[in-house]
Coordinates of C-alpha atoms and ligand atoms in Angstrom, one line a residue:
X5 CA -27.3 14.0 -12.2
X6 CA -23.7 13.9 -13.0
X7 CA -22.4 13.0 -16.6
X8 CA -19.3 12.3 -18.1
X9 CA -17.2 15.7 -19.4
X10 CA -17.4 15.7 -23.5
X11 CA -13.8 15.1 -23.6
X12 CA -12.6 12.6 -21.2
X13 CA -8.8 11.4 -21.4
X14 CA -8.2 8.1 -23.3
X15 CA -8.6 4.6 -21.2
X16 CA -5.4 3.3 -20.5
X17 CA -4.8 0.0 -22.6
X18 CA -4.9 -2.2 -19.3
X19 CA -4.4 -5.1 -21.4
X20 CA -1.5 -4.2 -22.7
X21 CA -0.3 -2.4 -19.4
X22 CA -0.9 -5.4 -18.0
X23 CA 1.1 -8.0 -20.4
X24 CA 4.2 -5.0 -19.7
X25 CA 3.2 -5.3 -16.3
X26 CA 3.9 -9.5 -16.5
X27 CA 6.5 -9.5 -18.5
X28 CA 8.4 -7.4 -16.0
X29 CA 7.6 -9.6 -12.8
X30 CA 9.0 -12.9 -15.2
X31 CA 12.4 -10.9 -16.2
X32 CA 13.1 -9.1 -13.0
X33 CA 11.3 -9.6 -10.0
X34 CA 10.9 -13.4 -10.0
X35 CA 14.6 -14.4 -10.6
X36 CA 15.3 -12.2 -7.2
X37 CA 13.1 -13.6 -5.2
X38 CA 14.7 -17.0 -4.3
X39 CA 18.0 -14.4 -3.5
X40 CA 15.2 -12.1 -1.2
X41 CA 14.3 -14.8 0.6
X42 CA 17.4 -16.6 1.6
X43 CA 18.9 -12.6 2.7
X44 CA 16.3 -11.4 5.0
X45 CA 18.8 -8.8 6.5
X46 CA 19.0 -7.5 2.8
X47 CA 16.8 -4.5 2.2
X48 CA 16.3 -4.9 -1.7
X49 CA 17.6 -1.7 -3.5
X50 CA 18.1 -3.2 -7.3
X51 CA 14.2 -3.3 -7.7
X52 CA 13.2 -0.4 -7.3
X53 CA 15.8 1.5 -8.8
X54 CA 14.2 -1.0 -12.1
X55 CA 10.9 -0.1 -11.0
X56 CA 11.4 4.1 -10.8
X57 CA 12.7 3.3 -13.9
X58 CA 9.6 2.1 -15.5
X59 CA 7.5 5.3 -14.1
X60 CA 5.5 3.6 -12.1
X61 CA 6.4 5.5 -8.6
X62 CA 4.3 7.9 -10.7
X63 CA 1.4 5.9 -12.0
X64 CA -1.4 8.6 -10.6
X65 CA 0.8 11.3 -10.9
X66 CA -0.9 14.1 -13.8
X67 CA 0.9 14.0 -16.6
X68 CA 1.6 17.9 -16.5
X69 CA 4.0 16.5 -13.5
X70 CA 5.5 14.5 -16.1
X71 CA 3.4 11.3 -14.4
X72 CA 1.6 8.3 -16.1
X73 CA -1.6 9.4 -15.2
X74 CA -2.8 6.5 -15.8
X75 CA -5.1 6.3 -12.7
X76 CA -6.0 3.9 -9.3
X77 CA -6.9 0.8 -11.3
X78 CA -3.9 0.9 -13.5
X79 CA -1.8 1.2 -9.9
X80 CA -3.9 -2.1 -8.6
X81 CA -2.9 -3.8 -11.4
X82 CA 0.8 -3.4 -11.0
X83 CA 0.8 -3.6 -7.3
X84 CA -1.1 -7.2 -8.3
X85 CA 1.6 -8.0 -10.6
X86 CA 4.2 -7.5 -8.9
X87 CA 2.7 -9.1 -5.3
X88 CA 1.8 -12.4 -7.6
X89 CA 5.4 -12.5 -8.0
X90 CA 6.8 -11.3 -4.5
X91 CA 5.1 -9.8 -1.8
X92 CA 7.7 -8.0 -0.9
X93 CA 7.8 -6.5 -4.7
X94 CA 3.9 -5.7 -4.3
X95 CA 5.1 -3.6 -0.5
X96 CA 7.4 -2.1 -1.9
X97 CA 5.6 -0.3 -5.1
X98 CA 2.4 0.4 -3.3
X99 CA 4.4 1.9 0.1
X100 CA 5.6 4.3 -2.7
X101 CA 2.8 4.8 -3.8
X102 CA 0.9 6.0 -0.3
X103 CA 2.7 9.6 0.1
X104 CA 2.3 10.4 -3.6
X105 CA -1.5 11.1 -2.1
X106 CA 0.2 13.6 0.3
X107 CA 1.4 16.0 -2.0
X108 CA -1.0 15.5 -4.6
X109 CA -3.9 16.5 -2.5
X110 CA -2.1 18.8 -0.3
X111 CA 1.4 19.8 -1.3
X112 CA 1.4 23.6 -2.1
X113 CA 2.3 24.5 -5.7
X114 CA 6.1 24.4 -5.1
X115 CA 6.4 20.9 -3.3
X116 CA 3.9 20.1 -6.5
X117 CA 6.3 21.6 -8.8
X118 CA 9.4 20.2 -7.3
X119 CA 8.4 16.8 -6.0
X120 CA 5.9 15.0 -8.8
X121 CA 8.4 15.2 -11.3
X122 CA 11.0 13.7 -9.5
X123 CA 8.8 11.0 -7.8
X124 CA 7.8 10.3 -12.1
X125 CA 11.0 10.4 -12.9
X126 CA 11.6 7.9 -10.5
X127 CA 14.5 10.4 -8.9
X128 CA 12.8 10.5 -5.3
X129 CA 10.9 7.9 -3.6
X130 CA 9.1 8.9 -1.0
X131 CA 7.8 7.1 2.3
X132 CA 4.9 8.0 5.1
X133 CA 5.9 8.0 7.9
X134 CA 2.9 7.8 11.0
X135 CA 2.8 4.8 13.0
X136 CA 4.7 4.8 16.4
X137 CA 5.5 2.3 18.4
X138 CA 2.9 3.0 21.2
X139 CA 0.2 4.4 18.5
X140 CA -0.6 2.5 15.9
X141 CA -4.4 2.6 15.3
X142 CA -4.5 5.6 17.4
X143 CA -3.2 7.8 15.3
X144 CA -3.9 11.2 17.3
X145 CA -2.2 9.2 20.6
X146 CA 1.4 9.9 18.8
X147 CA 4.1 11.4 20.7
X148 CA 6.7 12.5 17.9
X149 CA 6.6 16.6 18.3
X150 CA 7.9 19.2 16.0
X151 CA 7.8 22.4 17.5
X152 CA 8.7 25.7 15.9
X153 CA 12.1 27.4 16.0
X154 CA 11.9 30.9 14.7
X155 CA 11.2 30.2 10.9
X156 CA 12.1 26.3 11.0
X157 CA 10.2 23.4 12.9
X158 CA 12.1 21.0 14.9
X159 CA 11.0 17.3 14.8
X160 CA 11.6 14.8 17.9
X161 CA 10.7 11.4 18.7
X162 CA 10.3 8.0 16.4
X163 CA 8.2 5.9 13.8
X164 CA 8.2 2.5 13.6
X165 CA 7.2 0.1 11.0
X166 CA 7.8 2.6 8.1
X167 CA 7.4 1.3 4.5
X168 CA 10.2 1.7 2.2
X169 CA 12.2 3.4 5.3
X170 CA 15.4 2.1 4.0
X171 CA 15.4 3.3 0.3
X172 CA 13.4 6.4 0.9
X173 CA 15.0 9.8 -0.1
X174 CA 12.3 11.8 1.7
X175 CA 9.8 10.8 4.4
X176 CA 6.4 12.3 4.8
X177 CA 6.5 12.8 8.4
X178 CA 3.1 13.1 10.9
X179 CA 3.7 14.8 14.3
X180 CA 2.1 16.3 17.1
X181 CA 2.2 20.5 17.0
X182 CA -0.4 20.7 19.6
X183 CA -1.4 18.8 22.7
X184 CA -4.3 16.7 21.9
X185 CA -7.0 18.2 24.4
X186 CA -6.3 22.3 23.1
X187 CA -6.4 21.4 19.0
X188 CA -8.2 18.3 19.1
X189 CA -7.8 16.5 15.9
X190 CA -6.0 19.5 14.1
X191 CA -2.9 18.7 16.8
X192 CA -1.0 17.0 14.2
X193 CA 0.9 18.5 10.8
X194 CA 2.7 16.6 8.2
X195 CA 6.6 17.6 6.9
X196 CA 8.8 16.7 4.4
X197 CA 11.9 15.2 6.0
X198 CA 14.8 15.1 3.8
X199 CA 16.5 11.9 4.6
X200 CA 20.3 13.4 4.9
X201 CA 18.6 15.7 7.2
X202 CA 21.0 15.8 10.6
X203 CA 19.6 14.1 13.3
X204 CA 17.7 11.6 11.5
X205 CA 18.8 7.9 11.8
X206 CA 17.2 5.1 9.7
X207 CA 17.6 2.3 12.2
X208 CA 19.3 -1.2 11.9
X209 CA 16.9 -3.2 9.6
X210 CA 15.7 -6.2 11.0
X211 CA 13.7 -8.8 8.9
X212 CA 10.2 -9.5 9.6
X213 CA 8.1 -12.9 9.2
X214 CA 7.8 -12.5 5.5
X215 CA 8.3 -9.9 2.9
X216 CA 11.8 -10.6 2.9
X217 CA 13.8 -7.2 0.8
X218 CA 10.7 -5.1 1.7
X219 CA 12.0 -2.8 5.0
X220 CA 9.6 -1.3 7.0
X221 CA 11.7 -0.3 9.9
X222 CA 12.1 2.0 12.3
X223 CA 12.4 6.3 12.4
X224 CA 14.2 8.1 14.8
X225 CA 14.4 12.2 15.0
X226 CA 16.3 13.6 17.8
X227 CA 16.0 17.7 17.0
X228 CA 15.8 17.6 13.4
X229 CA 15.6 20.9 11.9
X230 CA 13.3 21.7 8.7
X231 CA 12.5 24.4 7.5
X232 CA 8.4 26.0 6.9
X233 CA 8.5 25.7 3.3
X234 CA 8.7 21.5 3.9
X235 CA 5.0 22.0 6.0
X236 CA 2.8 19.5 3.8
X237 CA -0.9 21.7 3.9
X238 CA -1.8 23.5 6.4
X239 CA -0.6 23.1 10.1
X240 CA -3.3 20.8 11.6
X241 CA -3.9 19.2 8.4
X242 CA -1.3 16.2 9.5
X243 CA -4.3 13.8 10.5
X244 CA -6.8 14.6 7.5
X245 CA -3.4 13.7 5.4
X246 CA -2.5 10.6 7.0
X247 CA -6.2 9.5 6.7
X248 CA -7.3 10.5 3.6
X249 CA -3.6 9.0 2.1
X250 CA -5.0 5.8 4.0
X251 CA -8.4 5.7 2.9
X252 CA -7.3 6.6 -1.1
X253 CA -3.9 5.2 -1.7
X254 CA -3.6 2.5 1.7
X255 CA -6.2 0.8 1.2
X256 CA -6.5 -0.2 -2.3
X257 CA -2.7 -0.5 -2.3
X258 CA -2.7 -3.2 0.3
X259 CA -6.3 -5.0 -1.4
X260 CA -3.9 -5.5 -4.8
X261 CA -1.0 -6.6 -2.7
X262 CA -3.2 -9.1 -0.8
X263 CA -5.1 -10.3 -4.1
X264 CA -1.5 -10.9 -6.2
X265 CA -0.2 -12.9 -3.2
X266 CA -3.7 -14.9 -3.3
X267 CA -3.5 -15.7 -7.0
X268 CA -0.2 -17.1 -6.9
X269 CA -1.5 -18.9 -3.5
X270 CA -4.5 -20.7 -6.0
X271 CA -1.7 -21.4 -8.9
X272 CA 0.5 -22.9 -6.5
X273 CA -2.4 -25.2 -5.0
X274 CA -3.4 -26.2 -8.5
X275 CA 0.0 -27.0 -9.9
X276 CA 0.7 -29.2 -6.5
X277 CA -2.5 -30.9 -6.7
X278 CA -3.0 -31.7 -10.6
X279 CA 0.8 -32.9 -10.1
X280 CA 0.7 -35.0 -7.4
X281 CA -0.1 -38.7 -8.8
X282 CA -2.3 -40.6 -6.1
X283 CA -5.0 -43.4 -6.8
X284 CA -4.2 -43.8 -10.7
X285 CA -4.4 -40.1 -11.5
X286 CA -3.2 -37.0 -9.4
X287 CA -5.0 -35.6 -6.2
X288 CA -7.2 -32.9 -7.9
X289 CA -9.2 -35.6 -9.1
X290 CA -10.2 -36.1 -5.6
X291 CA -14.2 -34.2 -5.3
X292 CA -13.1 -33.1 -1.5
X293 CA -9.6 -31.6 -2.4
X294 CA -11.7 -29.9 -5.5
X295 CA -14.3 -28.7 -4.0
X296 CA -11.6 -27.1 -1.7
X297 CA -10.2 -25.3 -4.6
X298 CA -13.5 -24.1 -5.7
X299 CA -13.7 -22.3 -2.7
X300 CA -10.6 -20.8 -3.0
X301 CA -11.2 -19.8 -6.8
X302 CA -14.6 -18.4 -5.4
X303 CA -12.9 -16.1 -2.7
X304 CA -10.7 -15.2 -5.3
X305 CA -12.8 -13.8 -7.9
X306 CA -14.9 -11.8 -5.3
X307 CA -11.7 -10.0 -3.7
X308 CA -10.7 -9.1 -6.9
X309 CA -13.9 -7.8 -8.4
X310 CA -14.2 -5.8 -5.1
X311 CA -10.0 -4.9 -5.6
X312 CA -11.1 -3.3 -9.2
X313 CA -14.4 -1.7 -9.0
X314 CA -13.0 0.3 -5.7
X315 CA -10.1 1.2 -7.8
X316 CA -12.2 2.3 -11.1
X317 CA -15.0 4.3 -8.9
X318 CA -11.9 6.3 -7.6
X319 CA -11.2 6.6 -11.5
X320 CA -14.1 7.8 -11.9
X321 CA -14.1 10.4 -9.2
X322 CA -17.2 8.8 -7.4
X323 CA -17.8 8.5 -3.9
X324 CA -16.1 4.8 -2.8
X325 CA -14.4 5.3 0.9
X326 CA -16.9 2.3 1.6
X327 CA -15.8 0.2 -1.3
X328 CA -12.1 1.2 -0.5
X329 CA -12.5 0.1 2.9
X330 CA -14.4 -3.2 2.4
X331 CA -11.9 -4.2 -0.4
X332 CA -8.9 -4.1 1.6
X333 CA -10.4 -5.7 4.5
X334 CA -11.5 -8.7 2.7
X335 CA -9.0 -9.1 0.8
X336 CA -6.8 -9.4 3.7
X337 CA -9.4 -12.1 5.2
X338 CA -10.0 -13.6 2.4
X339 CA -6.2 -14.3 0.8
X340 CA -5.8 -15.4 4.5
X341 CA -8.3 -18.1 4.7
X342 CA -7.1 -19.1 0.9
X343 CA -3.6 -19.2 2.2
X344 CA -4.5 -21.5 4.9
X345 CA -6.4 -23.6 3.0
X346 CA -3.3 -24.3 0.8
X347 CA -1.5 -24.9 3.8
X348 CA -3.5 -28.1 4.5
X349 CA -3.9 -29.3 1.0
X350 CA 0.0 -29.5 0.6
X351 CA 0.1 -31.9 4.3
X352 CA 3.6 -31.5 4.9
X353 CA 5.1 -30.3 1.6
X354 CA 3.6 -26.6 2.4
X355 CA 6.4 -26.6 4.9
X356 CA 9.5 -27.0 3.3
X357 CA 11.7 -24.1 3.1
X358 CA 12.4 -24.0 -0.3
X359 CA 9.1 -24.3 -1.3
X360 CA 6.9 -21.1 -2.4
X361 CA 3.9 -21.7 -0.2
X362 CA 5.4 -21.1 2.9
X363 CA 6.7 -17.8 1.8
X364 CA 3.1 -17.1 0.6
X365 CA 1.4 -17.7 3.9
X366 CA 4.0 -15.8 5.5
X367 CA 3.8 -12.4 3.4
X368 CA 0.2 -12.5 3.8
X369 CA 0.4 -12.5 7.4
X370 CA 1.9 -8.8 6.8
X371 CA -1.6 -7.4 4.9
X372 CA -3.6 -7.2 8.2
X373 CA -2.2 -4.5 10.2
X374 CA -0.9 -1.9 7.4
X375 CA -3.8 0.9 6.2
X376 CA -6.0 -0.3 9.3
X377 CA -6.6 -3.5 10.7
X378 CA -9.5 -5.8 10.1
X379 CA -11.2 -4.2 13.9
X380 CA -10.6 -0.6 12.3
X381 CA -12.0 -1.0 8.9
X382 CA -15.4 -2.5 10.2
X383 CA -15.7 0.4 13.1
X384 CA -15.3 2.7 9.9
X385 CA -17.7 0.5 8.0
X386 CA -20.1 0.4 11.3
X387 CA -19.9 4.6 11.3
X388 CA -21.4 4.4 8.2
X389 CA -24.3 3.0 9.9
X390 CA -24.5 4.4 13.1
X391 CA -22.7 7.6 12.1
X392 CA -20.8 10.0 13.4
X393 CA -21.2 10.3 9.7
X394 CA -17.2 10.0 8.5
X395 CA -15.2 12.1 5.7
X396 CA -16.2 10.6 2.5
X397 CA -12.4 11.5 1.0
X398 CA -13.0 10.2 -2.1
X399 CA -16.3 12.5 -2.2
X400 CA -13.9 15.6 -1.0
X401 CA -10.1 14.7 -3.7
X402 CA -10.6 12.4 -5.8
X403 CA -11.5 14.1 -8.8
X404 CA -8.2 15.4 -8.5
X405 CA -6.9 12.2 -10.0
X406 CA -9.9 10.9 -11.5
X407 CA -9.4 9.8 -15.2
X408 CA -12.7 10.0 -16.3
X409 CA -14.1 13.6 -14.7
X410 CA -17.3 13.9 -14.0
X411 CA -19.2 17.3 -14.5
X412 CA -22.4 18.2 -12.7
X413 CA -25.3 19.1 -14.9
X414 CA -27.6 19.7 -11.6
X415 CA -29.5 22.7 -11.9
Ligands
FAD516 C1 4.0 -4.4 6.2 C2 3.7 -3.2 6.9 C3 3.9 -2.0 6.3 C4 3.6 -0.8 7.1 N1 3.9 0.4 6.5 C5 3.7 1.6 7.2 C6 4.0 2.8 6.6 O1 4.5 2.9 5.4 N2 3.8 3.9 7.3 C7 3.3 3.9 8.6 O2 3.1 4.9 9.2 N3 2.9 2.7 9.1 C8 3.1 1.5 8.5 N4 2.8 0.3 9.0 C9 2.2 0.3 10.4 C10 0.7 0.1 10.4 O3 0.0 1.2 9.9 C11 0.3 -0.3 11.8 O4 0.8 -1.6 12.1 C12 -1.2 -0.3 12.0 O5 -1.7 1.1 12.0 C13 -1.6 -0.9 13.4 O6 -0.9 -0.4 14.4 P1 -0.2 -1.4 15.4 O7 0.6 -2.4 14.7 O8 0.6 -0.6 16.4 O9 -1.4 -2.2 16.2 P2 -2.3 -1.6 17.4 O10 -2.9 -0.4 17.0 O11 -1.5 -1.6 18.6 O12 -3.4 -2.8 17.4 C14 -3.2 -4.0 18.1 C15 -4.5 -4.8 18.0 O13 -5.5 -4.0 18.7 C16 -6.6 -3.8 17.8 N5 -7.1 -2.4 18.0 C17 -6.4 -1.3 18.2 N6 -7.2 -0.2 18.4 C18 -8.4 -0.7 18.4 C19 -9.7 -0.1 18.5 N7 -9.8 1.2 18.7 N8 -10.8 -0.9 18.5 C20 -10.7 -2.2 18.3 N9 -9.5 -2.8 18.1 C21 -8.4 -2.1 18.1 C22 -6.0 -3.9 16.4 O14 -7.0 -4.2 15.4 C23 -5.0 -5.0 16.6 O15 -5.7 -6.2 16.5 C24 3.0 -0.9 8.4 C25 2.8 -2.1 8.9 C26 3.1 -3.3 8.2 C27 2.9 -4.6 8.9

């Protein structure tokens, strides 16, 4: 039965990590947003220059990297904070956050020794870069090759939708080194692509529904040349990376960006209703409109206590790829339905444009498809059932970055 070690590193103060954590979103985060909003060209740079700053690109990172290691729950709680201020805040820090799994899990001592410090530092911030236009869920149906060149690799083809593509100094880059029906799934390897690498091109960005100052844009490679030391693992590793990164930094990221875009949806609701004088008194003294809000408080506290006991089980090193996986999906459903419910409990005011809600129910449209949609999490939920059995990751890495590590006393 397993036990905690003797001499486990302090808990994190997550009070007072996350009153820091607050007090940031007030000073910086929500006096940009109204200037975020009305640019949605603008990819945001200021932000997370203030946000590399505060150490929290390296919030998992060990501290012999230089890191905060202060572990997954302490990264939902910023990505929370952040998201109750601006969505696009919340993308931003947790897109970040996803290749920091990468090379934590599988970079080789070097890339270790020469990226987690700077990532801490805040120097480098890194993207991951996977999805193609024509593959998105299907990850091993991408088309981007790199194919060896006497010692280097050379990298053609394009990603699309890329997180942070417009700020990031080095992308984490998935691509095909063998044709799907000789390696199977070991037909893809990950690289570190430099961004002033010749013959990469960060594309035009082009704004989106929501997140406005968050880019995720597109990638294109047209013969870039790295060389083997920038292989991420092991060639054939690429799609065990890009899912475990998914499955241990994805999907909690995007559950705390969901759940800090729904608690500012239920603050908003409540300050418009208790506010809005109807009947003698204001409409939240109306049993319907209340017991409206009750719902929405209800979804709420579920998706968060499934948003922080994922994030502590990782902490904890325990298996959780089903608690992971649950937690993002419903938080995505969940802030959904809560956002549309405070869409019709504002009648018309939820549409003006310089109102927050609309902005609201607009980020949240972006939670869906980013670390598997709602149709992939519950096949991966349904293998559980059914089986094939899948990769527990969290069982295979994450006492790698678990806080609290567990030793076996098994005989
Ligand atoms: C805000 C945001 C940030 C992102 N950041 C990144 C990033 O940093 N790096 C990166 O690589 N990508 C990123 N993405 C891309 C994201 O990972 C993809 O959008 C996602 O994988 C889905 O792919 P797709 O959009 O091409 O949809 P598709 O895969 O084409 O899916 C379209 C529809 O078909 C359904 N579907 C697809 N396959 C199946 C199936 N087998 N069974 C049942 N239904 C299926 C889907 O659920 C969906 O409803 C981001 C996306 C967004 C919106």
């Amino acid at each position: 039965m397993p036990t905690t070690s003797s001499a486990p590193d302090p808990t994190p103060d997550y009070d007072a990590l996350v009153q820091h954590f607050d007090e940031f979103a007030a000073e910086e985060v929500a006096p940009r947003v109204s200037h975020m909003e009305s640019s949605p060209h603008t990819v945001e740079r200021e932000l997370p220059r203030l946000m590399a700053e505060q150490g929290w690109f390296g919030v998992t990172v060990p501290r012999q990297y230089g890191g905060m290691h202060a572990g997954h729950l302490a990264k939902t709680l910023v990505i929370q904070s952040m998201a109750r201020a601006s969505g696009a805040a919340g993308a931003l820090l947790q897109a970040s956050q996803l290749p920091v799994s990468m090379i934590i899990h599988f970079g080789s001592d070097e890339q270790k020794a020469l990226l987690l410090p700077q990532i801490a530092s805040g120097d480098t911030l890194l993207s991951i870069a996977v999805t193609e236009d024509k593959a998105g869920s299907h990850v091993l149906g991408m088309e981007t090759t790199a194919r060896r060149n006497g010692s280097d690799w050379i990298i053609d083809g394009s990603k699309a939708h890329i997180g942070n593509s417009h700020i990031a100094n080095v992308h984490c880059v998935v691509a095909r080194t063998a044709p799907a029906d000789e390696a199977g799934s070991r037909s893809l390897t990950a690289f570190l692509v430099e961004e002033d690498r010749k013959g990469l091109t960060v594309e035009r960005h082009r704004p989106a529904l929501g997140l406005h100052g968050f880019s995720f844009g597109q990638l294109t490679f047209d013969g870039v040349r790295i060389p083997e030391a920038n292989v991420i693992g092991e060639v054939g590793d690429g799609k065990d990376i890009a899912y475990s990164s998914s499955i241990l930094y994805g999907r909690p990221n995007l559950a705390a960006v969901a759940l800090g875009i729904h608690e500012a949806t239920l603050a908003c609701t409540t300050t418009f209703l208790s506010e809005r004088e109807r009947y003698g008194g204001t409409l939240s003294d109306l049993p319907v409109l209340r017991d409206r809000v009750a719902d929405m408080k209800s979804r709420l506290m579920a998706a968060r206590a499934l948003a922080h006991q994922a994030a502590v089980m990782l902490d904890h090193g325990q298996s959780c790829d089903g608690e992971l996986i649950n937690s993002k999906l419903l938080n995505d459903e969940w802030a959904v339905e809560s956002g549309q419910t405070a869409m019709r409990l504002h009648g018309a005011h939820a549409l003006r444009g310089d109102y927050p809600l609309q902005r609201l129910w607009r980020d949240l449209q972006h939670m869906n498809a980013p670390a598997g949609t709602g149709e992939v999490q519950r096949q991966r939920l349904a293998e559980t059932e059914f089986g094939p059995p899948p990769v527990q990751w969290s069982e295979r890495l994450a006492a790698k970055t678990s806080l609290f590590r567990l030793t076996s006393t098994a005989s």
